[in-house]
């Protein structure tokens, strides 16, 4: 798949207008996800590097929940860096089936992240968000994600220790990395 087609296929999910069921269906039907993105998607390596900076020692004991784990690309990058206690969360059962075949994760959660606390997810530690920078300028993120992150910091629940821009996150698009240290266990 050429660069333009890879970009357009990925953009369908983030262009707006799809509800949760349609998004899950889209990913469940995307059989060649890794093949389509393999030369253009550097996000998993950037995410793993950010987590690696957060935990320079005892990596084999750090519990990591890979949210939107997909087929396990971030998990593979984390395993290369010595992390072993990896759990995957993704609403697409098809993507999680592909991730299971990699033998990277110890636990699989087929669900969306919701505003309400989940009994299946432990809270606390570090939170690393890695995404395309341009998403910070669309209403779904600019009107909710960044204000929520700022609110949680203002409430003293977490502290931002990094916000940085990376190049060629996906295709020729920049990415942004947020690293937060949880200060209270209320998240």
mmCIF file with all atom_site columns, C-alpha atoms in Angstrom:
data_model
loop_
_atom_site.group_PDB
_atom_site.id
_atom_site.type_symbol
_atom_site.label_atom_id
_atom_site.label_alt_id
_atom_site.label_comp_id
_atom_site.label_asym_id
_atom_site.label_entity_id
_atom_site.label_seq_id
_atom_site.pdbx_PDB_ins_code
_atom_site.Cartn_x
_atom_site.Cartn_y
_atom_site.Cartn_z
_atom_site.occupancy
_atom_site.B_iso_or_equiv
_atom_site.pdbx_formal_charge
_atom_site.auth_seq_id
_atom_site.auth_comp_id
_atom_site.auth_asym_id
_atom_site.auth_atom_id
_atom_site.pdbx_PDB_model_num
ATOM 1   C CA . UNK A 1 1   ? 0.000   0.000   0.000  1.00 0.00 ? 1   UNK A CA 1
ATOM 2   C CA . UNK A 1 2   ? 1.501   3.298   -0.988 1.00 0.00 ? 2   UNK A CA 1
ATOM 3   C CA . UNK A 1 3   ? 1.928   6.257   1.354  1.00 0.00 ? 3   UNK A CA 1
ATOM 4   C CA . UNK A 1 4   ? -1.267  8.095   0.317  1.00 0.00 ? 4   UNK A CA 1
ATOM 5   C CA . UNK A 1 5   ? -3.470  5.027   0.640  1.00 0.00 ? 5   UNK A CA 1
ATOM 6   C CA . UNK A 1 6   ? -2.026  4.173   4.068  1.00 0.00 ? 6   UNK A CA 1
ATOM 7   C CA . UNK A 1 7   ? -2.676  7.713   5.252  1.00 0.00 ? 7   UNK A CA 1
ATOM 8   C CA . UNK A 1 8   ? -6.235  7.801   3.863  1.00 0.00 ? 8   UNK A CA 1
ATOM 9   C CA . UNK A 1 9   ? -7.166  4.424   5.348  1.00 0.00 ? 9   UNK A CA 1
ATOM 10  C CA . UNK A 1 10  ? -5.935  5.459   8.787  1.00 0.00 ? 10  UNK A CA 1
ATOM 11  C CA . UNK A 1 11  ? -7.647  8.855   8.489  1.00 0.00 ? 11  UNK A CA 1
ATOM 12  C CA . UNK A 1 12  ? -11.111 7.292   8.086  1.00 0.00 ? 12  UNK A CA 1
ATOM 13  C CA . UNK A 1 13  ? -11.349 6.557   11.790 1.00 0.00 ? 13  UNK A CA 1
ATOM 14  C CA . UNK A 1 14  ? -10.199 10.011  12.860 1.00 0.00 ? 14  UNK A CA 1
ATOM 15  C CA . UNK A 1 15  ? -12.174 12.075  10.379 1.00 0.00 ? 15  UNK A CA 1
ATOM 16  C CA . UNK A 1 16  ? -15.245 12.154  12.648 1.00 0.00 ? 16  UNK A CA 1
ATOM 17  C CA . UNK A 1 17  ? -18.733 10.885  11.969 1.00 0.00 ? 17  UNK A CA 1
ATOM 18  C CA . UNK A 1 18  ? -18.136 7.300   13.140 1.00 0.00 ? 18  UNK A CA 1
ATOM 19  C CA . UNK A 1 19  ? -19.721 6.048   16.328 1.00 0.00 ? 19  UNK A CA 1
ATOM 20  C CA . UNK A 1 20  ? -18.059 3.471   18.596 1.00 0.00 ? 20  UNK A CA 1
ATOM 21  C CA . UNK A 1 21  ? -19.680 0.494   16.867 1.00 0.00 ? 21  UNK A CA 1
ATOM 22  C CA . UNK A 1 22  ? -18.554 1.708   13.437 1.00 0.00 ? 22  UNK A CA 1
ATOM 23  C CA . UNK A 1 23  ? -15.013 2.266   14.711 1.00 0.00 ? 23  UNK A CA 1
ATOM 24  C CA . UNK A 1 24  ? -14.853 -1.261  16.147 1.00 0.00 ? 24  UNK A CA 1
ATOM 25  C CA . UNK A 1 25  ? -16.242 -2.682  12.903 1.00 0.00 ? 25  UNK A CA 1
ATOM 26  C CA . UNK A 1 26  ? -13.669 -0.737  10.892 1.00 0.00 ? 26  UNK A CA 1
ATOM 27  C CA . UNK A 1 27  ? -10.756 -2.115  12.914 1.00 0.00 ? 27  UNK A CA 1
ATOM 28  C CA . UNK A 1 28  ? -12.250 -5.621  13.012 1.00 0.00 ? 28  UNK A CA 1
ATOM 29  C CA . UNK A 1 29  ? -12.311 -5.620  9.200  1.00 0.00 ? 29  UNK A CA 1
ATOM 30  C CA . UNK A 1 30  ? -8.828  -4.118  8.727  1.00 0.00 ? 30  UNK A CA 1
ATOM 31  C CA . UNK A 1 31  ? -7.016  -7.397  8.124  1.00 0.00 ? 31  UNK A CA 1
ATOM 32  C CA . UNK A 1 32  ? -3.770  -5.893  6.810  1.00 0.00 ? 32  UNK A CA 1
ATOM 33  C CA . UNK A 1 33  ? -3.396  -3.237  9.513  1.00 0.00 ? 33  UNK A CA 1
ATOM 34  C CA . UNK A 1 34  ? 0.282   -3.873  10.216 1.00 0.00 ? 34  UNK A CA 1
ATOM 35  C CA . UNK A 1 35  ? 1.202   -4.445  6.588  1.00 0.00 ? 35  UNK A CA 1
ATOM 36  C CA . UNK A 1 36  ? -0.553  -1.235  5.545  1.00 0.00 ? 36  UNK A CA 1
ATOM 37  C CA . UNK A 1 37  ? 1.180   0.897   8.167  1.00 0.00 ? 37  UNK A CA 1
ATOM 38  C CA . UNK A 1 38  ? 4.559   -0.812  8.593  1.00 0.00 ? 38  UNK A CA 1
ATOM 39  C CA . UNK A 1 39  ? 6.700   1.728   6.742  1.00 0.00 ? 39  UNK A CA 1
ATOM 40  C CA . UNK A 1 40  ? 4.780   4.825   7.825  1.00 0.00 ? 40  UNK A CA 1
ATOM 41  C CA . UNK A 1 41  ? 3.898   4.416   11.500 1.00 0.00 ? 41  UNK A CA 1
ATOM 42  C CA . UNK A 1 42  ? 6.629   5.225   14.035 1.00 0.00 ? 42  UNK A CA 1
ATOM 43  C CA . UNK A 1 43  ? 4.194   5.836   16.901 1.00 0.00 ? 43  UNK A CA 1
ATOM 44  C CA . UNK A 1 44  ? 4.814   2.511   18.689 1.00 0.00 ? 44  UNK A CA 1
ATOM 45  C CA . UNK A 1 45  ? 8.559   3.156   18.919 1.00 0.00 ? 45  UNK A CA 1
ATOM 46  C CA . UNK A 1 46  ? 7.972   6.705   20.197 1.00 0.00 ? 46  UNK A CA 1
ATOM 47  C CA . UNK A 1 47  ? 5.507   5.418   22.819 1.00 0.00 ? 47  UNK A CA 1
ATOM 48  C CA . UNK A 1 48  ? 7.932   2.735   24.001 1.00 0.00 ? 48  UNK A CA 1
ATOM 49  C CA . UNK A 1 49  ? 10.786  5.250   24.198 1.00 0.00 ? 49  UNK A CA 1
ATOM 50  C CA . UNK A 1 50  ? 8.643   7.567   26.350 1.00 0.00 ? 50  UNK A CA 1
ATOM 51  C CA . UNK A 1 51  ? 7.739   4.717   28.692 1.00 0.00 ? 51  UNK A CA 1
ATOM 52  C CA . UNK A 1 52  ? 11.384  3.649   28.788 1.00 0.00 ? 52  UNK A CA 1
ATOM 53  C CA . UNK A 1 53  ? 12.322  7.178   29.951 1.00 0.00 ? 53  UNK A CA 1
ATOM 54  C CA . UNK A 1 54  ? 9.707   6.893   32.697 1.00 0.00 ? 54  UNK A CA 1
ATOM 55  C CA . UNK A 1 55  ? 11.069  3.626   34.094 1.00 0.00 ? 55  UNK A CA 1
ATOM 56  C CA . UNK A 1 56  ? 14.849  3.411   33.726 1.00 0.00 ? 56  UNK A CA 1
ATOM 57  C CA . UNK A 1 57  ? 15.158  0.424   36.112 1.00 0.00 ? 57  UNK A CA 1
ATOM 58  C CA . UNK A 1 58  ? 13.219  -2.671  37.199 1.00 0.00 ? 58  UNK A CA 1
ATOM 59  C CA . UNK A 1 59  ? 11.498  -2.697  33.811 1.00 0.00 ? 59  UNK A CA 1
ATOM 60  C CA . UNK A 1 60  ? 10.614  -6.373  34.121 1.00 0.00 ? 60  UNK A CA 1
ATOM 61  C CA . UNK A 1 61  ? 8.382   -5.590  37.142 1.00 0.00 ? 61  UNK A CA 1
ATOM 62  C CA . UNK A 1 62  ? 6.583   -2.473  35.845 1.00 0.00 ? 62  UNK A CA 1
ATOM 63  C CA . UNK A 1 63  ? 2.925   -3.157  35.050 1.00 0.00 ? 63  UNK A CA 1
ATOM 64  C CA . UNK A 1 64  ? 1.893   -1.443  31.818 1.00 0.00 ? 64  UNK A CA 1
ATOM 65  C CA . UNK A 1 65  ? -1.601  -1.147  30.383 1.00 0.00 ? 65  UNK A CA 1
ATOM 66  C CA . UNK A 1 66  ? -1.359  -0.550  26.644 1.00 0.00 ? 66  UNK A CA 1
ATOM 67  C CA . UNK A 1 67  ? -4.558  1.377   25.874 1.00 0.00 ? 67  UNK A CA 1
ATOM 68  C CA . UNK A 1 68  ? -5.703  1.069   22.242 1.00 0.00 ? 68  UNK A CA 1
ATOM 69  C CA . UNK A 1 69  ? -3.224  -1.803  21.940 1.00 0.00 ? 69  UNK A CA 1
ATOM 70  C CA . UNK A 1 70  ? -4.460  -2.846  18.528 1.00 0.00 ? 70  UNK A CA 1
ATOM 71  C CA . UNK A 1 71  ? -2.346  -5.681  17.166 1.00 0.00 ? 71  UNK A CA 1
ATOM 72  C CA . UNK A 1 72  ? 0.351   -5.196  19.795 1.00 0.00 ? 72  UNK A CA 1
ATOM 73  C CA . UNK A 1 73  ? 2.893   -2.985  18.039 1.00 0.00 ? 73  UNK A CA 1
ATOM 74  C CA . UNK A 1 74  ? 3.647   -0.971  21.195 1.00 0.00 ? 74  UNK A CA 1
ATOM 75  C CA . UNK A 1 75  ? 3.835   -4.180  23.226 1.00 0.00 ? 75  UNK A CA 1
ATOM 76  C CA . UNK A 1 76  ? 6.480   -5.567  20.887 1.00 0.00 ? 76  UNK A CA 1
ATOM 77  C CA . UNK A 1 77  ? 8.535   -2.386  21.251 1.00 0.00 ? 77  UNK A CA 1
ATOM 78  C CA . UNK A 1 78  ? 8.205   -2.513  25.048 1.00 0.00 ? 78  UNK A CA 1
ATOM 79  C CA . UNK A 1 79  ? 9.269   -6.158  25.159 1.00 0.00 ? 79  UNK A CA 1
ATOM 80  C CA . UNK A 1 80  ? 12.421  -5.267  23.191 1.00 0.00 ? 80  UNK A CA 1
ATOM 81  C CA . UNK A 1 81  ? 13.230  -2.745  25.935 1.00 0.00 ? 81  UNK A CA 1
ATOM 82  C CA . UNK A 1 82  ? 12.867  -5.267  28.774 1.00 0.00 ? 82  UNK A CA 1
ATOM 83  C CA . UNK A 1 83  ? 9.261   -4.700  29.906 1.00 0.00 ? 83  UNK A CA 1
ATOM 84  C CA . UNK A 1 84  ? 7.421   -7.940  30.649 1.00 0.00 ? 84  UNK A CA 1
ATOM 85  C CA . UNK A 1 85  ? 4.271   -7.142  32.654 1.00 0.00 ? 85  UNK A CA 1
ATOM 86  C CA . UNK A 1 86  ? 2.150   -5.942  29.733 1.00 0.00 ? 86  UNK A CA 1
ATOM 87  C CA . UNK A 1 87  ? -1.638  -5.848  29.540 1.00 0.00 ? 87  UNK A CA 1
ATOM 88  C CA . UNK A 1 88  ? -3.585  -4.918  26.397 1.00 0.00 ? 88  UNK A CA 1
ATOM 89  C CA . UNK A 1 89  ? -6.829  -2.958  26.206 1.00 0.00 ? 89  UNK A CA 1
ATOM 90  C CA . UNK A 1 90  ? -8.647  -2.473  22.914 1.00 0.00 ? 90  UNK A CA 1
ATOM 91  C CA . UNK A 1 91  ? -12.337 -2.464  21.941 1.00 0.00 ? 91  UNK A CA 1
ATOM 92  C CA . UNK A 1 92  ? -11.638 -4.484  18.775 1.00 0.00 ? 92  UNK A CA 1
ATOM 93  C CA . UNK A 1 93  ? -11.703 -8.208  19.450 1.00 0.00 ? 93  UNK A CA 1
ATOM 94  C CA . UNK A 1 94  ? -10.142 -8.861  16.042 1.00 0.00 ? 94  UNK A CA 1
ATOM 95  C CA . UNK A 1 95  ? -7.154  -6.655  16.849 1.00 0.00 ? 95  UNK A CA 1
ATOM 96  C CA . UNK A 1 96  ? -6.713  -8.330  20.247 1.00 0.00 ? 96  UNK A CA 1
ATOM 97  C CA . UNK A 1 97  ? -6.760  -11.770 18.619 1.00 0.00 ? 97  UNK A CA 1
ATOM 98  C CA . UNK A 1 98  ? -3.830  -10.660 16.460 1.00 0.00 ? 98  UNK A CA 1
ATOM 99  C CA . UNK A 1 99  ? -2.059  -9.244  19.518 1.00 0.00 ? 99  UNK A CA 1
ATOM 100 C CA . UNK A 1 100 ? -2.520  -12.544 21.418 1.00 0.00 ? 100 UNK A CA 1
ATOM 101 C CA . UNK A 1 101 ? -0.607  -14.397 18.725 1.00 0.00 ? 101 UNK A CA 1
ATOM 102 C CA . UNK A 1 102 ? 2.498   -12.334 19.540 1.00 0.00 ? 102 UNK A CA 1
ATOM 103 C CA . UNK A 1 103 ? 2.734   -13.662 23.123 1.00 0.00 ? 103 UNK A CA 1
ATOM 104 C CA . UNK A 1 104 ? 3.616   -10.199 24.398 1.00 0.00 ? 104 UNK A CA 1
ATOM 105 C CA . UNK A 1 105 ? 0.705   -9.463  26.753 1.00 0.00 ? 105 UNK A CA 1
ATOM 106 C CA . UNK A 1 106 ? -0.356  -11.317 29.885 1.00 0.00 ? 106 UNK A CA 1
ATOM 107 C CA . UNK A 1 107 ? -3.906  -9.938  30.087 1.00 0.00 ? 107 UNK A CA 1
ATOM 108 C CA . UNK A 1 108 ? -6.417  -8.743  27.478 1.00 0.00 ? 108 UNK A CA 1
ATOM 109 C CA . UNK A 1 109 ? -9.300  -6.330  28.052 1.00 0.00 ? 109 UNK A CA 1
ATOM 110 C CA . UNK A 1 110 ? -11.765 -5.926  25.195 1.00 0.00 ? 110 UNK A CA 1
ATOM 111 C CA . UNK A 1 111 ? -13.328 -2.579  26.082 1.00 0.00 ? 111 UNK A CA 1
ATOM 112 C CA . UNK A 1 112 ? -13.211 1.174   25.573 1.00 0.00 ? 112 UNK A CA 1
ATOM 113 C CA . UNK A 1 113 ? -11.669 3.483   28.146 1.00 0.00 ? 113 UNK A CA 1
ATOM 114 C CA . UNK A 1 114 ? -14.548 5.274   29.814 1.00 0.00 ? 114 UNK A CA 1
ATOM 115 C CA . UNK A 1 115 ? -14.799 8.259   32.175 1.00 0.00 ? 115 UNK A CA 1
ATOM 116 C CA . UNK A 1 116 ? -15.929 5.952   34.986 1.00 0.00 ? 116 UNK A CA 1
ATOM 117 C CA . UNK A 1 117 ? -13.276 3.893   36.811 1.00 0.00 ? 117 UNK A CA 1
ATOM 118 C CA . UNK A 1 118 ? -13.065 0.313   35.560 1.00 0.00 ? 118 UNK A CA 1
ATOM 119 C CA . UNK A 1 119 ? -12.814 -2.533  38.079 1.00 0.00 ? 119 UNK A CA 1
ATOM 120 C CA . UNK A 1 120 ? -10.477 -4.319  35.630 1.00 0.00 ? 120 UNK A CA 1
ATOM 121 C CA . UNK A 1 121 ? -7.914  -1.499  35.505 1.00 0.00 ? 121 UNK A CA 1
ATOM 122 C CA . UNK A 1 122 ? -5.563  -0.559  38.337 1.00 0.00 ? 122 UNK A CA 1
ATOM 123 C CA . UNK A 1 123 ? -4.978  3.166   38.740 1.00 0.00 ? 123 UNK A CA 1
ATOM 124 C CA . UNK A 1 124 ? -1.871  5.200   39.479 1.00 0.00 ? 124 UNK A CA 1
ATOM 125 C CA . UNK A 1 125 ? 1.726   5.355   38.261 1.00 0.00 ? 125 UNK A CA 1
ATOM 126 C CA . UNK A 1 126 ? 2.623   7.058   35.008 1.00 0.00 ? 126 UNK A CA 1
ATOM 127 C CA . UNK A 1 127 ? 0.344   7.936   32.135 1.00 0.00 ? 127 UNK A CA 1
ATOM 128 C CA . UNK A 1 128 ? 1.878   8.287   28.696 1.00 0.00 ? 128 UNK A CA 1
ATOM 129 C CA . UNK A 1 129 ? -0.206  9.625   25.814 1.00 0.00 ? 129 UNK A CA 1
ATOM 130 C CA . UNK A 1 130 ? 1.304   9.519   22.325 1.00 0.00 ? 130 UNK A CA 1
ATOM 131 C CA . UNK A 1 131 ? -0.723  10.765  19.366 1.00 0.00 ? 131 UNK A CA 1
ATOM 132 C CA . UNK A 1 132 ? -0.615  12.814  16.184 1.00 0.00 ? 132 UNK A CA 1
ATOM 133 C CA . UNK A 1 133 ? -0.038  16.456  17.016 1.00 0.00 ? 133 UNK A CA 1
ATOM 134 C CA . UNK A 1 134 ? -2.706  17.648  14.590 1.00 0.00 ? 134 UNK A CA 1
ATOM 135 C CA . UNK A 1 135 ? -5.404  15.935  16.672 1.00 0.00 ? 135 UNK A CA 1
ATOM 136 C CA . UNK A 1 136 ? -4.894  18.599  19.318 1.00 0.00 ? 136 UNK A CA 1
ATOM 137 C CA . UNK A 1 137 ? -6.535  21.020  16.894 1.00 0.00 ? 137 UNK A CA 1
ATOM 138 C CA . UNK A 1 138 ? -9.729  19.081  16.167 1.00 0.00 ? 138 UNK A CA 1
ATOM 139 C CA . UNK A 1 139 ? -12.769 19.559  18.449 1.00 0.00 ? 139 UNK A CA 1
ATOM 140 C CA . UNK A 1 140 ? -12.940 15.947  19.710 1.00 0.00 ? 140 UNK A CA 1
ATOM 141 C CA . UNK A 1 141 ? -9.520  16.432  21.347 1.00 0.00 ? 141 UNK A CA 1
ATOM 142 C CA . UNK A 1 142 ? -9.054  20.183  21.742 1.00 0.00 ? 142 UNK A CA 1
ATOM 143 C CA . UNK A 1 143 ? -12.446 20.572  23.436 1.00 0.00 ? 143 UNK A CA 1
ATOM 144 C CA . UNK A 1 144 ? -12.129 17.576  25.743 1.00 0.00 ? 144 UNK A CA 1
ATOM 145 C CA . UNK A 1 145 ? -8.721  15.887  26.018 1.00 0.00 ? 145 UNK A CA 1
ATOM 146 C CA . UNK A 1 146 ? -6.421  18.826  26.677 1.00 0.00 ? 146 UNK A CA 1
ATOM 147 C CA . UNK A 1 147 ? -8.895  20.609  29.002 1.00 0.00 ? 147 UNK A CA 1
ATOM 148 C CA . UNK A 1 148 ? -9.289  17.359  30.971 1.00 0.00 ? 148 UNK A CA 1
ATOM 149 C CA . UNK A 1 149 ? -5.504  16.925  31.214 1.00 0.00 ? 149 UNK A CA 1
ATOM 150 C CA . UNK A 1 150 ? -5.144  20.514  32.452 1.00 0.00 ? 150 UNK A CA 1
ATOM 151 C CA . UNK A 1 151 ? -8.013  20.056  34.923 1.00 0.00 ? 151 UNK A CA 1
ATOM 152 C CA . UNK A 1 152 ? -6.428  16.927  36.402 1.00 0.00 ? 152 UNK A CA 1
ATOM 153 C CA . UNK A 1 153 ? -3.148  18.788  36.803 1.00 0.00 ? 153 UNK A CA 1
ATOM 154 C CA . UNK A 1 154 ? -4.873  21.817  38.395 1.00 0.00 ? 154 UNK A CA 1
ATOM 155 C CA . UNK A 1 155 ? -6.632  19.464  40.832 1.00 0.00 ? 155 UNK A CA 1
ATOM 156 C CA . UNK A 1 156 ? -3.255  18.032  41.842 1.00 0.00 ? 156 UNK A CA 1
ATOM 157 C CA . UNK A 1 157 ? -4.039  14.534  40.603 1.00 0.00 ? 157 UNK A CA 1
ATOM 158 C CA . UNK A 1 158 ? -1.108  14.388  38.211 1.00 0.00 ? 158 UNK A CA 1
ATOM 159 C CA . UNK A 1 159 ? 1.863   16.419  37.068 1.00 0.00 ? 159 UNK A CA 1
ATOM 160 C CA . UNK A 1 160 ? 3.033   16.846  33.487 1.00 0.00 ? 160 UNK A CA 1
ATOM 161 C CA . UNK A 1 161 ? 6.691   15.888  33.229 1.00 0.00 ? 161 UNK A CA 1
ATOM 162 C CA . UNK A 1 162 ? 6.925   15.995  29.437 1.00 0.00 ? 162 UNK A CA 1
ATOM 163 C CA . UNK A 1 163 ? 5.160   17.438  26.461 1.00 0.00 ? 163 UNK A CA 1
ATOM 164 C CA . UNK A 1 164 ? 7.282   17.078  23.354 1.00 0.00 ? 164 UNK A CA 1
ATOM 165 C CA . UNK A 1 165 ? 6.837   16.944  19.607 1.00 0.00 ? 165 UNK A CA 1
ATOM 166 C CA . UNK A 1 166 ? 8.314   14.101  17.534 1.00 0.00 ? 166 UNK A CA 1
ATOM 167 C CA . UNK A 1 167 ? 8.773   14.005  13.778 1.00 0.00 ? 167 UNK A CA 1
ATOM 168 C CA . UNK A 1 168 ? 7.372   11.436  11.353 1.00 0.00 ? 168 UNK A CA 1
ATOM 169 C CA . UNK A 1 169 ? 5.031   9.924   13.937 1.00 0.00 ? 169 UNK A CA 1
ATOM 170 C CA . UNK A 1 170 ? 2.756   8.724   11.129 1.00 0.00 ? 170 UNK A CA 1
ATOM 171 C CA . UNK A 1 171 ? 3.665   9.334   7.511  1.00 0.00 ? 171 UNK A CA 1
ATOM 172 C CA . UNK A 1 172 ? 4.968   12.908  7.446  1.00 0.00 ? 172 UNK A CA 1
ATOM 173 C CA . UNK A 1 173 ? 2.834   14.014  10.410 1.00 0.00 ? 173 UNK A CA 1
ATOM 174 C CA . UNK A 1 174 ? 4.313   15.108  13.724 1.00 0.00 ? 174 UNK A CA 1
ATOM 175 C CA . UNK A 1 175 ? 3.359   13.416  16.948 1.00 0.00 ? 175 UNK A CA 1
ATOM 176 C CA . UNK A 1 176 ? 3.080   14.694  20.488 1.00 0.00 ? 176 UNK A CA 1
ATOM 177 C CA . UNK A 1 177 ? 4.099   12.899  23.670 1.00 0.00 ? 177 UNK A CA 1
ATOM 178 C CA . UNK A 1 178 ? 2.572   13.672  27.056 1.00 0.00 ? 178 UNK A CA 1
ATOM 179 C CA . UNK A 1 179 ? 4.018   12.038  30.172 1.00 0.00 ? 179 UNK A CA 1
ATOM 180 C CA . UNK A 1 180 ? 2.210   12.490  33.477 1.00 0.00 ? 180 UNK A CA 1
ATOM 181 C CA . UNK A 1 181 ? 3.167   11.291  36.945 1.00 0.00 ? 181 UNK A CA 1
ATOM 182 C CA . UNK A 1 182 ? 0.094   10.389  38.979 1.00 0.00 ? 182 UNK A CA 1
ATOM 183 C CA . UNK A 1 183 ? 0.172   12.198  42.328 1.00 0.00 ? 183 UNK A CA 1
ATOM 184 C CA . UNK A 1 184 ? -2.988  10.730  43.881 1.00 0.00 ? 184 UNK A CA 1
ATOM 185 C CA . UNK A 1 185 ? -4.673  7.373   43.396 1.00 0.00 ? 185 UNK A CA 1
ATOM 186 C CA . UNK A 1 186 ? -8.069  8.870   42.472 1.00 0.00 ? 186 UNK A CA 1
ATOM 187 C CA . UNK A 1 187 ? -7.640  8.456   38.696 1.00 0.00 ? 187 UNK A CA 1
#
